[in-house]
Amino acid sequence: MKAFRRIYDSKVRKEVNLKVMTTLIRTLHVIVKNALEHPDEPKYLRIPGGEGKKFHQNVITRKGGLEFVIALGIRKRTENGAVFWVIDPSKPNNLHALQEGLSLLSEKKGILEDRVKAATVAPQKKKIQDKIRAEVALARFQEDREDRARFDSK
């Protein structure tokens, strides 16, 4: 678990873009969860990963992505010219790494999703507050105008 935390803290967490970081963690979470839940189904154990593929774009090219993948025991293979990332949960070390990795990914996924939610709510809340301030200012301006009109008419 320490290795995963070190990779997350030193690489992934330093990613400036919250959306990119969240996509990386979510993608790995789904892949690892599926591999552990379906260890006998090849479609969950072989990830297409050449350039232009979603896995390559969302994970491998991101800060800490490749390191995380390697720590999970996922290895790159080339078959008939196609690149795949292969998971082998039958090996005890890989199974343990996948389980620990999933634990950390689940924890960080929840934290990041909360941050994303807060980041999207904050601008909406500010917009509403700004609208209320503008309405209050307009109402005060109109009251002031009416008061001056009454004062001037006396």
Short mmCIF file of N, CA, C and O in Angstrom, two decimals, residues 54-100:
data_model
loop_
_atom_site.label_atom_id
_atom_site.label_comp_id
_atom_site.label_asym_id
_atom_site.label_seq_id
_atom_site.Cartn_x
_atom_site.Cartn_y
_atom_site.Cartn_z
N LYS A 54 -8.15 4.85 -25.48
CA LYS A 54 -8.57 5.56 -24.26
C LYS A 54 -7.64 5.29 -23.08
O LYS A 54 -7.29 6.20 -22.34
N PHE A 55 -7.24 4.02 -22.89
CA PHE A 55 -6.36 3.68 -21.77
C PHE A 55 -5.05 4.44 -21.87
O PHE A 55 -4.55 4.97 -20.89
N HIS A 56 -4.51 4.50 -23.06
CA HIS A 56 -3.25 5.21 -23.28
C HIS A 56 -3.42 6.70 -22.97
O HIS A 56 -2.61 7.31 -22.28
N GLN A 57 -4.52 7.29 -23.47
CA GLN A 57 -4.77 8.72 -23.30
C GLN A 57 -5.10 9.07 -21.85
O GLN A 57 -4.63 10.08 -21.33
N ASN A 58 -5.93 8.26 -21.19
CA ASN A 58 -6.42 8.59 -19.86
C ASN A 58 -5.51 8.14 -18.72
O ASN A 58 -5.63 8.64 -17.61
N VAL A 59 -4.63 7.18 -18.99
CA VAL A 59 -3.81 6.63 -17.91
C VAL A 59 -2.32 6.74 -18.19
O VAL A 59 -1.58 7.40 -17.46
N ILE A 60 -1.87 6.10 -19.25
CA ILE A 60 -0.43 5.98 -19.50
C ILE A 60 0.26 7.33 -19.68
O ILE A 60 1.35 7.55 -19.16
N THR A 61 -0.38 8.26 -20.36
CA THR A 61 0.25 9.55 -20.63
C THR A 61 0.14 10.53 -19.47
O THR A 61 0.70 11.62 -19.53
N ARG A 62 -0.57 10.19 -18.44
CA ARG A 62 -0.79 11.10 -17.30
C ARG A 62 0.27 10.93 -16.23
O ARG A 62 0.85 9.85 -16.07
N LYS A 63 0.47 11.99 -15.45
CA LYS A 63 1.45 11.95 -14.37
C LYS A 63 1.14 10.81 -13.41
O LYS A 63 0.06 10.74 -12.85
N GLY A 64 2.11 9.93 -13.23
CA GLY A 64 1.95 8.82 -12.30
C GLY A 64 1.18 7.65 -12.85
O GLY A 64 1.13 6.59 -12.22
N GLY A 65 0.57 7.79 -14.01
CA GLY A 65 -0.26 6.73 -14.57
C GLY A 65 0.52 5.45 -14.86
O GLY A 65 0.13 4.37 -14.44
N LEU A 66 1.62 5.59 -15.58
CA LEU A 66 2.43 4.42 -15.91
C LEU A 66 2.98 3.75 -14.65
O LEU A 66 2.95 2.53 -14.51
N GLU A 67 3.45 4.56 -13.71
CA GLU A 67 3.99 4.01 -12.46
C GLU A 67 2.92 3.23 -11.70
O GLU A 67 3.17 2.17 -11.14
N PHE A 68 1.72 3.77 -11.68
CA PHE A 68 0.60 3.12 -10.98
C PHE A 68 0.28 1.78 -11.65
O PHE A 68 0.06 0.77 -10.98
N VAL A 69 0.24 1.78 -12.97
CA VAL A 69 -0.06 0.57 -13.73
C VAL A 69 0.97 -0.52 -13.43
O VAL A 69 0.62 -1.67 -13.18
N ILE A 70 2.23 -0.15 -13.42
CA ILE A 70 3.29 -1.12 -13.14
C ILE A 70 3.19 -1.64 -11.71
O ILE A 70 3.33 -2.83 -11.45
N ALA A 71 2.91 -0.74 -10.76
CA ALA A 71 2.76 -1.16 -9.36
C ALA A 71 1.58 -2.12 -9.19
O ALA A 71 1.59 -2.99 -8.31
N LEU A 72 0.57 -1.99 -10.04
CA LEU A 72 -0.59 -2.88 -9.98
C LEU A 72 -0.29 -4.25 -10.59
O LEU A 72 -1.09 -5.18 -10.49
N GLY A 73 0.86 -4.38 -11.23
CA GLY A 73 1.22 -5.65 -11.85
C GLY A 73 0.71 -5.78 -13.27
O GLY A 73 0.71 -6.87 -13.85
N ILE A 74 0.27 -4.70 -13.85
CA ILE A 74 -0.22 -4.71 -15.23
C ILE A 74 0.98 -4.51 -16.14
O ILE A 74 1.77 -3.59 -15.96
N ARG A 75 1.12 -5.39 -17.14
CA ARG A 75 2.29 -5.37 -18.01
C ARG A 75 1.90 -5.17 -19.47
O ARG A 75 0.86 -5.64 -19.93
N LYS A 76 2.79 -4.50 -20.19
CA LYS A 76 2.58 -4.21 -21.60
C LYS A 76 3.02 -5.41 -22.44
O LYS A 76 4.08 -5.98 -22.22
N ARG A 77 2.17 -5.79 -23.40
CA ARG A 77 2.47 -6.89 -24.31
C ARG A 77 2.12 -6.44 -25.73
O ARG A 77 1.18 -5.68 -25.94
N THR A 78 2.87 -6.96 -26.67
CA THR A 78 2.57 -6.70 -28.07
C THR A 78 2.25 -8.03 -28.72
O THR A 78 3.04 -8.97 -28.65
N GLU A 79 1.08 -8.11 -29.33
CA GLU A 79 0.64 -9.34 -30.00
C GLU A 79 0.18 -8.99 -31.40
O GLU A 79 -0.74 -8.20 -31.56
N ASN A 80 0.83 -9.57 -32.39
CA ASN A 80 0.50 -9.31 -33.80
C ASN A 80 0.51 -7.82 -34.11
O ASN A 80 -0.36 -7.33 -34.83
N GLY A 81 1.44 -7.10 -33.53
CA GLY A 81 1.57 -5.68 -33.80
C GLY A 81 0.66 -4.79 -32.97
O GLY A 81 0.76 -3.57 -33.04
N ALA A 82 -0.24 -5.38 -32.20
CA ALA A 82 -1.16 -4.59 -31.37
C ALA A 82 -0.65 -4.55 -29.93
O ALA A 82 -0.15 -5.55 -29.42
N VAL A 83 -0.79 -3.41 -29.30
CA VAL A 83 -0.34 -3.24 -27.92
C VAL A 83 -1.50 -3.50 -26.97
O VAL A 83 -2.60 -2.99 -27.16
N PHE A 84 -1.22 -4.31 -25.96
CA PHE A 84 -2.20 -4.61 -24.91
C PHE A 84 -1.52 -4.44 -23.56
O PHE A 84 -0.31 -4.65 -23.42
N TRP A 85 -2.30 -4.11 -22.55
CA TRP A 85 -1.84 -4.12 -21.17
C TRP A 85 -2.54 -5.31 -20.52
O TRP A 85 -3.77 -5.41 -20.57
N VAL A 86 -1.75 -6.22 -19.96
CA VAL A 86 -2.27 -7.50 -19.49
C VAL A 86 -2.22 -7.58 -17.97
O VAL A 86 -1.21 -7.23 -17.35
N ILE A 87 -3.31 -8.06 -17.41
CA ILE A 87 -3.43 -8.27 -15.97
C ILE A 87 -3.45 -9.77 -15.73
O ILE A 87 -4.20 -10.49 -16.38
N ASP A 88 -2.66 -10.23 -14.77
CA ASP A 88 -2.64 -11.65 -14.44
C ASP A 88 -2.91 -11.83 -12.94
O ASP A 88 -1.98 -11.91 -12.14
N PRO A 89 -4.20 -11.89 -12.57
CA PRO A 89 -4.54 -12.01 -11.15
C PRO A 89 -4.25 -13.40 -10.57
O PRO A 89 -4.39 -13.62 -9.37
N SER A 90 -3.84 -14.35 -11.42
CA SER A 90 -3.56 -15.70 -10.91
C SER A 90 -2.23 -15.74 -10.13
O SER A 90 -2.02 -16.63 -9.32
N LYS A 91 -1.36 -14.78 -10.38
CA LYS A 91 -0.10 -14.72 -9.64
C LYS A 91 -0.38 -14.06 -8.28
O LYS A 91 -0.99 -12.99 -8.22
N PRO A 92 0.05 -14.68 -7.18
CA PRO A 92 -0.23 -14.15 -5.85
C PRO A 92 0.22 -12.69 -5.65
O PRO A 92 -0.51 -11.90 -5.07
N ASN A 93 1.40 -12.35 -6.15
CA ASN A 93 1.88 -10.97 -6.00
C ASN A 93 0.98 -9.99 -6.73
O ASN A 93 0.70 -8.90 -6.24
N ASN A 94 0.55 -10.37 -7.93
CA ASN A 94 -0.33 -9.50 -8.70
C ASN A 94 -1.69 -9.36 -8.02
O ASN A 94 -2.25 -8.27 -7.98
N LEU A 95 -2.22 -10.46 -7.51
CA LEU A 95 -3.51 -10.40 -6.83
C LEU A 95 -3.44 -9.47 -5.64
O LEU A 95 -4.31 -8.62 -5.44
N HIS A 96 -2.39 -9.58 -4.86
CA HIS A 96 -2.21 -8.72 -3.69
C HIS A 96 -2.08 -7.25 -4.11
O HIS A 96 -2.70 -6.36 -3.52
N ALA A 97 -1.29 -7.00 -5.16
CA ALA A 97 -1.11 -5.64 -5.66
C ALA A 97 -2.43 -5.06 -6.15
O ALA A 97 -2.76 -3.90 -5.89
N LEU A 98 -3.21 -5.87 -6.86
CA LEU A 98 -4.51 -5.41 -7.36
C LEU A 98 -5.46 -5.08 -6.20
O LEU A 98 -6.17 -4.08 -6.24
N GLN A 99 -5.48 -5.92 -5.18
CA GLN A 99 -6.36 -5.68 -4.04
C GLN A 99 -5.96 -4.42 -3.28
O GLN A 99 -6.81 -3.61 -2.94
N GLU A 100 -4.66 -4.24 -3.05
CA GLU A 100 -4.20 -3.02 -2.37
C GLU A 100 -4.47 -1.79 -3.23
O GLU A 100 -4.88 -0.75 -2.73
#
